[in-house]
Tab-separated table of C-alpha atoms in Angstrom:
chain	number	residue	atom	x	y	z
J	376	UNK	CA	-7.747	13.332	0.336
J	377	UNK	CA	-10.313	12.852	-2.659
J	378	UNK	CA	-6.984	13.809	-5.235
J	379	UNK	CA	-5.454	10.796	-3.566
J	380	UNK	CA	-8.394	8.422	-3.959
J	381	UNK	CA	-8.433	9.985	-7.622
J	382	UNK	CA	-4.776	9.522	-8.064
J	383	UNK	CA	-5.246	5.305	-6.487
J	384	UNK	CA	-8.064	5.143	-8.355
J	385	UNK	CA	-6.342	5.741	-11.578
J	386	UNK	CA	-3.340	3.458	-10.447
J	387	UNK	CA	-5.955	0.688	-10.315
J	388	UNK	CA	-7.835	0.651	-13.146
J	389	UNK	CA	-4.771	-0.947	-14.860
J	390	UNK	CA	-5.133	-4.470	-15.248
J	391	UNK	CA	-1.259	-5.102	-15.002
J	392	UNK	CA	-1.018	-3.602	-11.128
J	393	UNK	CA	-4.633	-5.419	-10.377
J	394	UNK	CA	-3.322	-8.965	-11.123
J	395	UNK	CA	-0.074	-8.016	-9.489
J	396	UNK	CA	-2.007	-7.013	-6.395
J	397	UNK	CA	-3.949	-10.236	-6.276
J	398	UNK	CA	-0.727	-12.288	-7.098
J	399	UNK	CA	1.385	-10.698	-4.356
J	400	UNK	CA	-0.932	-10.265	-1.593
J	401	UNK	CA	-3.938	-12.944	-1.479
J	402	UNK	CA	-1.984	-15.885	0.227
J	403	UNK	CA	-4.192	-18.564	-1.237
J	404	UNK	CA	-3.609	-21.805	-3.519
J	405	UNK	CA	-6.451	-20.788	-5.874
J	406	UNK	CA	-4.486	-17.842	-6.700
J	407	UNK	CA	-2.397	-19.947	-9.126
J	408	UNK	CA	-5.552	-20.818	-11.010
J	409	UNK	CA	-6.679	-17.587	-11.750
J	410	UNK	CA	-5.959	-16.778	-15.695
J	411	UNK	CA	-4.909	-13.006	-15.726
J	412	UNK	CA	-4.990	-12.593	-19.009
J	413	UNK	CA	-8.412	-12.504	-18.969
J	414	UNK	CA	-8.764	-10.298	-16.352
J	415	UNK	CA	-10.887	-7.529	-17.322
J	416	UNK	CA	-12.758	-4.338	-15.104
J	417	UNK	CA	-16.679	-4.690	-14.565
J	418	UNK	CA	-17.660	-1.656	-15.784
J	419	UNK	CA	-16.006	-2.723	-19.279
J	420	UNK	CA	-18.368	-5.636	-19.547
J	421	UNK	CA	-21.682	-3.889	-20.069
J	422	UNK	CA	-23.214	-5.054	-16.517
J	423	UNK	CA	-21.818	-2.675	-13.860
J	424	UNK	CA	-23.652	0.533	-15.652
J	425	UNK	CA	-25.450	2.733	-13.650
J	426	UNK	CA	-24.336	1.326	-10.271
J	427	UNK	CA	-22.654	3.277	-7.802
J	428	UNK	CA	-19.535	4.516	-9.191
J	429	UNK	CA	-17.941	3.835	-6.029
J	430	UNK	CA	-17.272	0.173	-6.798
J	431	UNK	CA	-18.253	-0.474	-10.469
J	432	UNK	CA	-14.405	1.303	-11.127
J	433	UNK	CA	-12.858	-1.239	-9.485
J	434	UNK	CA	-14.655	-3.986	-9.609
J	435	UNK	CA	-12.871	-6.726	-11.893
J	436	UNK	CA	-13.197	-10.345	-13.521
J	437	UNK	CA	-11.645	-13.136	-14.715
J	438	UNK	CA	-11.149	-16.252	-15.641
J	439	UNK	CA	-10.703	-18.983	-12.798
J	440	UNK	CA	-9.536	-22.486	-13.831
J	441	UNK	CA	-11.303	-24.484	-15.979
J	442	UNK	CA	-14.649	-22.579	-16.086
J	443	UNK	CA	-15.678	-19.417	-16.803
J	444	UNK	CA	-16.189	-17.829	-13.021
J	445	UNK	CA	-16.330	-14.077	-11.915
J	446	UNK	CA	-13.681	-13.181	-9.452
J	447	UNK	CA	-14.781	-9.921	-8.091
J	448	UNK	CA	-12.357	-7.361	-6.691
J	449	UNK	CA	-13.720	-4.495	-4.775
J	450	UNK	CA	-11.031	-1.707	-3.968
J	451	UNK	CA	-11.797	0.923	-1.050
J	452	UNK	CA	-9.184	3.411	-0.780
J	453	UNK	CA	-9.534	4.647	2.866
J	454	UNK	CA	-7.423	7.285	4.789
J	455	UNK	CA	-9.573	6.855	7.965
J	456	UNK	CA	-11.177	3.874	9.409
J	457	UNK	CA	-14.414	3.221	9.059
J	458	UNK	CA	-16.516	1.149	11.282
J	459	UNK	CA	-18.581	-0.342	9.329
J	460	UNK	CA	-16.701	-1.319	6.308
J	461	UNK	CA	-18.179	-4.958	6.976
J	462	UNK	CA	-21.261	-3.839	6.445
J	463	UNK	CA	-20.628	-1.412	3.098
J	464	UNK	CA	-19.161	-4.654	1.455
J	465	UNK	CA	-22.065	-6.198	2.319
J	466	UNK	CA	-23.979	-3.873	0.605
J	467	UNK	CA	-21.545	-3.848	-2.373
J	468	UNK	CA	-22.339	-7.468	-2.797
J	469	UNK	CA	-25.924	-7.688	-3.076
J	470	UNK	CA	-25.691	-4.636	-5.457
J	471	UNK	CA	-23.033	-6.714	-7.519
J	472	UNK	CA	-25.434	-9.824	-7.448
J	473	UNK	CA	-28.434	-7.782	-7.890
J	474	UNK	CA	-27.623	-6.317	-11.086
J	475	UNK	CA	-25.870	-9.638	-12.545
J	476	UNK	CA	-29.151	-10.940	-12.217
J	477	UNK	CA	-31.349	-8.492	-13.579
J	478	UNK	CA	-27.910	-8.664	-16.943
J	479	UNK	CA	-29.123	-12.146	-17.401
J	480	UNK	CA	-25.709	-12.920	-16.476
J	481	UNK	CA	-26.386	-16.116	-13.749
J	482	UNK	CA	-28.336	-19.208	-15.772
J	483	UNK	CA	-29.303	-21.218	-13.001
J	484	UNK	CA	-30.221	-20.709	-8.917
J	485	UNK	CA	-26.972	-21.177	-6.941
J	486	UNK	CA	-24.558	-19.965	-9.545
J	487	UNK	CA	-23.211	-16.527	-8.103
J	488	UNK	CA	-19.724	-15.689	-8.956
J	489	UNK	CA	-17.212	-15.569	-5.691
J	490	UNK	CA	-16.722	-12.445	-4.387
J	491	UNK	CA	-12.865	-11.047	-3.152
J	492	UNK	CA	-13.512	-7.921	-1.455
J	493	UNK	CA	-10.475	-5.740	-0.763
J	494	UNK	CA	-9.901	-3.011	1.069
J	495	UNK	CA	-6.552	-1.149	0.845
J	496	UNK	CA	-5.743	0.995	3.663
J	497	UNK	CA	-2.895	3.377	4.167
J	498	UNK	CA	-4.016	5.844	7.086
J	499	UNK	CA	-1.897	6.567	9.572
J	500	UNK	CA	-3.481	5.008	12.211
J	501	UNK	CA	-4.103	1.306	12.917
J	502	UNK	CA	-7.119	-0.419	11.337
J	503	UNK	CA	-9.374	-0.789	14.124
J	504	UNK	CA	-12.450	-1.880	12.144
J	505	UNK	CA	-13.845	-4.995	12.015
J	506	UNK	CA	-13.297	-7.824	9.309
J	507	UNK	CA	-16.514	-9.470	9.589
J	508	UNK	CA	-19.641	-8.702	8.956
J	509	UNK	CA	-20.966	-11.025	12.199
J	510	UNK	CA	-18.649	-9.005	14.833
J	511	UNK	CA	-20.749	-5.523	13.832
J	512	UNK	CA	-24.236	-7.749	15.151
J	513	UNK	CA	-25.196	-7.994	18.585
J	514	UNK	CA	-23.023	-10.956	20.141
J	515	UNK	CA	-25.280	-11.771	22.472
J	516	UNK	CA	-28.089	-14.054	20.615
J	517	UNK	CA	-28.963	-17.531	21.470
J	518	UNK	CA	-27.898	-19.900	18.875
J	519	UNK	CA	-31.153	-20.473	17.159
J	520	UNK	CA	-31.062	-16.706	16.029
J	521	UNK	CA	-27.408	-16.409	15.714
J	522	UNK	CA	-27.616	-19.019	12.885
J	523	UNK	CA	-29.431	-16.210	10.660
J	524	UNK	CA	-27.270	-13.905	10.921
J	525	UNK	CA	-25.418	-12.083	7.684
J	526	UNK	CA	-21.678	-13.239	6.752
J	527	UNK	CA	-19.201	-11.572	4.856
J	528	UNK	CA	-15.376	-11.101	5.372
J	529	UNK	CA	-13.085	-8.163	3.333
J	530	UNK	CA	-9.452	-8.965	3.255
J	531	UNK	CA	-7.543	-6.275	4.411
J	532	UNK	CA	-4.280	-4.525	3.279
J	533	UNK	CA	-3.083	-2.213	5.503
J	534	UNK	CA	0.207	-0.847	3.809
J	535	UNK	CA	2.144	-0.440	6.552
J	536	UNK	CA	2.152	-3.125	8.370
J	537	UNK	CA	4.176	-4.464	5.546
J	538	UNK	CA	8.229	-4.410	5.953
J	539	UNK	CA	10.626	-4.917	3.022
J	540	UNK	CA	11.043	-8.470	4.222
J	541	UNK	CA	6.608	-8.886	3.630
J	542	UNK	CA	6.515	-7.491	0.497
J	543	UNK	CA	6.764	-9.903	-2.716
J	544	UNK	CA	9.530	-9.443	-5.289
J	545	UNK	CA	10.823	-6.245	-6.578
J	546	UNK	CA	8.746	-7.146	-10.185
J	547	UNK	CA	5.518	-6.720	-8.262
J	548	UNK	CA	4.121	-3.535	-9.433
J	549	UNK	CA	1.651	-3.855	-6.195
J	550	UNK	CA	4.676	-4.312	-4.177
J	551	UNK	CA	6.981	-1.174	-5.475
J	552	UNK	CA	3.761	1.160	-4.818
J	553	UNK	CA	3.793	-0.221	-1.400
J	554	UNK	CA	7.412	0.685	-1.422
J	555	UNK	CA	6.662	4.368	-2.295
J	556	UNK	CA	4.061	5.099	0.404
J	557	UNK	CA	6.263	3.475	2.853
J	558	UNK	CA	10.063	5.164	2.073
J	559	UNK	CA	12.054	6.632	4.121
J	560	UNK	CA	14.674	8.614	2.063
J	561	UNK	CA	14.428	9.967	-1.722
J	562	UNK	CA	17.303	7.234	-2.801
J	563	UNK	CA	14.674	4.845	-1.565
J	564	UNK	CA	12.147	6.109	-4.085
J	565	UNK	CA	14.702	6.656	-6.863
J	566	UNK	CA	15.933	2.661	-6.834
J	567	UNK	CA	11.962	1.810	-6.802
J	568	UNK	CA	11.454	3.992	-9.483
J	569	UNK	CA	14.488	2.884	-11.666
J	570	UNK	CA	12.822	-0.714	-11.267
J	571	UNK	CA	9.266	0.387	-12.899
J	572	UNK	CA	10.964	2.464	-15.104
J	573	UNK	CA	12.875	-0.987	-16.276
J	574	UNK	CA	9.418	-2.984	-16.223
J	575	UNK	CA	7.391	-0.644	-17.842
J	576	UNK	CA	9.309	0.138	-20.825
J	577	UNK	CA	7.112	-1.340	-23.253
J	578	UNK	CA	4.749	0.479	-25.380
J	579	UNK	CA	1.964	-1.233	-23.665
J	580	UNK	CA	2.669	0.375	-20.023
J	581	UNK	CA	2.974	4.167	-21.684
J	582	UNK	CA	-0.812	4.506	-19.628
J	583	UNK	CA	0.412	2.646	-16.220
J	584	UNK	CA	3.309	5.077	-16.611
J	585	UNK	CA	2.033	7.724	-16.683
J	586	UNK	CA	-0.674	7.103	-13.814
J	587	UNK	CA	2.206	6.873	-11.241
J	588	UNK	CA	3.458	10.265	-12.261
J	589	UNK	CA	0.084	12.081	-11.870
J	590	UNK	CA	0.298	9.870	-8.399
J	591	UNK	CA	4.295	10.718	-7.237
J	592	UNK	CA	3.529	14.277	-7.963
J	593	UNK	CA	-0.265	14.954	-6.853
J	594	UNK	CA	0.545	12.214	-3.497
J	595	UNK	CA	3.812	11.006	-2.511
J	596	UNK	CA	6.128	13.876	-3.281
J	597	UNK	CA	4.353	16.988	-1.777
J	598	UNK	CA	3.855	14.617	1.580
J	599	UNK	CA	7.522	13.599	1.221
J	600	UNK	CA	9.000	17.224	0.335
J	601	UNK	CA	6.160	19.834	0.951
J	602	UNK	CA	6.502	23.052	-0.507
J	603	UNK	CA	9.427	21.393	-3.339
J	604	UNK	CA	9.165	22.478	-6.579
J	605	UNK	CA	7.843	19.841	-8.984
J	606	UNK	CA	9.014	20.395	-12.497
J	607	UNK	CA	6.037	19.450	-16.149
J	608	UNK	CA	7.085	15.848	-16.236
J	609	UNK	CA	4.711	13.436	-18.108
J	610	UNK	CA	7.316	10.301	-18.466
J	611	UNK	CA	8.644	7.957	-15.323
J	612	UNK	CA	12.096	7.852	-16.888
J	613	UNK	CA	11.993	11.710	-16.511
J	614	UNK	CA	10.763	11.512	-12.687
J	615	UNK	CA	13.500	9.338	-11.674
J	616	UNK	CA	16.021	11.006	-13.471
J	617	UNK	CA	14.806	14.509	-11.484
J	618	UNK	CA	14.832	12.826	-8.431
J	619	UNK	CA	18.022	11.183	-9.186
J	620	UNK	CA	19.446	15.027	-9.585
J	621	UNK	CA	17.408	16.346	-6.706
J	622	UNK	CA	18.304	13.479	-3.878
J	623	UNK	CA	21.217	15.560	-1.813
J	624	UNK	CA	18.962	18.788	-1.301
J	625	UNK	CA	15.921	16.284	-0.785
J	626	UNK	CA	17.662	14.193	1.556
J	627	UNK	CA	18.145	17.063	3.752
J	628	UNK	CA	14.489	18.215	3.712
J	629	UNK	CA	12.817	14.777	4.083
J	630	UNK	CA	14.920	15.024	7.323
J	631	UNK	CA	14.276	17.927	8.506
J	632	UNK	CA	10.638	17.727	8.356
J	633	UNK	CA	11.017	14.316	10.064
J	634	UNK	CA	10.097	12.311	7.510
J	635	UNK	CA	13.340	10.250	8.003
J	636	UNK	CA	11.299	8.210	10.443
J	637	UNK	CA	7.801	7.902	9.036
J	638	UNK	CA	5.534	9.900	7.638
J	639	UNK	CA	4.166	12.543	9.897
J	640	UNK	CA	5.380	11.026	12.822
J	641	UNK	CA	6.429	14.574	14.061
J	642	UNK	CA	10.433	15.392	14.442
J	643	UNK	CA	13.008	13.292	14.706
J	644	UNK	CA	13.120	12.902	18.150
J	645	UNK	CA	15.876	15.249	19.053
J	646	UNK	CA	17.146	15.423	15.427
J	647	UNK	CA	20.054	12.899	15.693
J	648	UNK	CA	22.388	15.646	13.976
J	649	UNK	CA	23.495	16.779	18.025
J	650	UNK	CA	20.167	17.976	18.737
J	651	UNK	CA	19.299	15.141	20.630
J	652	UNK	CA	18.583	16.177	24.271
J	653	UNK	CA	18.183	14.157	27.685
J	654	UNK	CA	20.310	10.934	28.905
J	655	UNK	CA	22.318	8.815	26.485
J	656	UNK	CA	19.805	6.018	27.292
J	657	UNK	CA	17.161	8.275	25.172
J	658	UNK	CA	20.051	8.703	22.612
J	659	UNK	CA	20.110	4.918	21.903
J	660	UNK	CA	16.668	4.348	22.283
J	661	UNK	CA	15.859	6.773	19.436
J	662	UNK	CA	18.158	5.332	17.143
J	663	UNK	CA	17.195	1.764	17.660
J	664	UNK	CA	13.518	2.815	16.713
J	665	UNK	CA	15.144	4.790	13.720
J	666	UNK	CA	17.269	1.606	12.583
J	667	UNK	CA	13.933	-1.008	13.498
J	668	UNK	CA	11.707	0.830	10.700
J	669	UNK	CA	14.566	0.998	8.129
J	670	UNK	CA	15.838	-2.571	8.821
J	671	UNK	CA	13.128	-4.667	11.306
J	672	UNK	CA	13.926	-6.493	14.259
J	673	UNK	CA	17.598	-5.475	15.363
J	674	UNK	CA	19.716	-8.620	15.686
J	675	UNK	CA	21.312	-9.578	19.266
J	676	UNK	CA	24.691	-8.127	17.683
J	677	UNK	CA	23.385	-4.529	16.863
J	678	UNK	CA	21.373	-4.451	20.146
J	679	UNK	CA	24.560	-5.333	22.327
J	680	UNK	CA	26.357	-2.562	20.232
J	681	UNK	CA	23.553	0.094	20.621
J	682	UNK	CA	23.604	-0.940	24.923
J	683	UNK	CA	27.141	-0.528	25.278
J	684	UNK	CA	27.931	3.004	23.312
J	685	UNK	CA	28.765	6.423	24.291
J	686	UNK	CA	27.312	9.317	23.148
J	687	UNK	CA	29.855	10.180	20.593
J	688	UNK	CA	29.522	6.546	18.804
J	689	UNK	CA	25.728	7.087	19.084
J	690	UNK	CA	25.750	10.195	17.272
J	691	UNK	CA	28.708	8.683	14.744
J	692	UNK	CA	26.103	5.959	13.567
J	693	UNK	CA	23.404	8.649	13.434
J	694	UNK	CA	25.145	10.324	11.159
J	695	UNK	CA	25.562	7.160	8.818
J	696	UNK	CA	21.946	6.326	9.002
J	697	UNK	CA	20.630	8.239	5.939
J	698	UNK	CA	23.746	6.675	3.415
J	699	UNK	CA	24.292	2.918	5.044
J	700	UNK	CA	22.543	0.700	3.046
J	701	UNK	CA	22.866	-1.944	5.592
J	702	UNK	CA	23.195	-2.300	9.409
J	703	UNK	CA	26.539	-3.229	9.086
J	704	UNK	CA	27.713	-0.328	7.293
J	705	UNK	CA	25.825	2.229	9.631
J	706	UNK	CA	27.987	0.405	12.737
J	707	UNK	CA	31.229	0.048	10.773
């Protein structure tokens, strides 16, 4: 798990997928002020040295309307929940404010910079953790002491709780890693791919590029095809146009590992290619969970249909499920 944190890591200490991050998942009006062209990483500015290098990588600045303002963002990459993540940001906090202090960097009393603390989850299980600092402290305080009490709240991002309906446009380079981690099928990662490969083309990106290489082949591709073979490739252009050649014989092992319907969610129920055993009622109910986490929410129409088949349709739009690019093409 530390290679992933390495390879996420690396992801984020580009500027370009930072901003897009903050632009495509903080839901907030003072998002539109920030100026991300000044964005910049902590640790570049002199002040984060010698802090723990857990946050000063990914702790990040800019400038926020009118005045020059720090606009912290702390990234946790997580594959497991952790209690007390409340608290660490907490402690992440007063380090950051601590040592801005002690820079020289705040002029006058009540002039710390706003903190955005982030954590970024994509574990398998649901986050269970709490969001606030206050809900980790004894509840039951009468008010006089409960008015002391420490405050802080992390926004979380729990990757998969986002459909393709939640996620912002396809130009979001936050947005097409979510994509990634949450495919189903190799076409799925190829058309994502083709996109970055069209918005980084520039000279600028050659870095960014290359960070979601080391990341597709030291993360997503051995957990989406274990045990593949994974060619030298240093360019994006030359991932896509591998996996472009390598999506048929993919295809087939993604789903028979049973990563057609999630990742590690164990076997495909049955396998919908006629190994599907028990009533036809198990038959539909299988496929309907299949077609929810490729589509969402089934409309009335496709839930009628999926009531009212036989086996033999049932297993007809299995079959279709891995090339229909939409619901109505997988029930003809």
């Amino acid at each position: 798990m530390a290679e992933h944190d390495e390879s996420y890591k690396l992801l984020f200490s580009h500027r370009e997928l930072v901003a897009d991050l903050i632009r495509g998942f903080v839901q907030a009006d003072w998002v539109r002020e920030v100026d991300f062209t000044t964005l910049e990483r902590y640790a570049e500015s002199g002040v984060a040295r010698n802090l723990d290098e857990r946050i000063d990588d990914v702790v990040w600045r800019a400038r926020w309307g009118e005045r020059w303002l720090y606009v912290y963002l702390v990234l946790e990459f997580q594959s497991t929940v952790d209690p007390y993540m409340a608290l660490r940001m907490s402690v992440y906090a007063g380090l950051l404010y601590q040592r801005l202090i002690r820079a020289g960097e705040i002029t006058a009393p009540g002039s710390l910079p706003p903190l955005l603390p982030i954590v970024l989850y994509n574990g398998e299980k649901p986050w269970t953790a709490a969001e606030t600092l206050s809900a980790l402290i004894e509840p039951r305080l009468p008010p006089e002491l409960l008015r002391y009490q420490p405050e802080l709240r992390y926004l979380l991002l729990e990757e998969r709780r986002y459909g393709e309906i939640d996620l912002p446009a396809d130009e979001n380079l936050a947005g097409a890693l979510f994509r990634l981690e949450n495919s189903r099928l190799p076409e799925e990662v190829e058309r994502v791919l083709a996109t970055l490969v069209q918005l980084l083309a520039a000279d600028e990106y050659a870095s960014l590029r290359r960070a979601f290489v080391v990341w597709l082949k030291r993360v997503l591709l051995p957990a989406k095809a274990p045990g593949a073979e994974i060619p030298p490739i240093i360019e994006l252009q030359e991932m896509q146009a591998m996996l472009a050649e390598r999506v048929k014989t993919w295809t087939e092992q993604w789903k028979e590992e049973g990563k057609v319907e999630g990742r590690q969610e164990g076997r495909l129920e049955g396998r919908l290619e006629g190994r599907l055993e028990g009533r036809q009622e198990g038959e539909s109910a299988v496929l309907r969970r299949l077609l929810t986490r490729r589509f969402g929410p089934l409309p009335q129409w496709a839930e009628a249909r999926l009531r009212t088949a036989d086996e033999s349709q049932l297993q007809a739009w299995a079959d279709r499920i891995l090339d229909g690019a939409t619901l109505e093409e997988i029930f003809g």
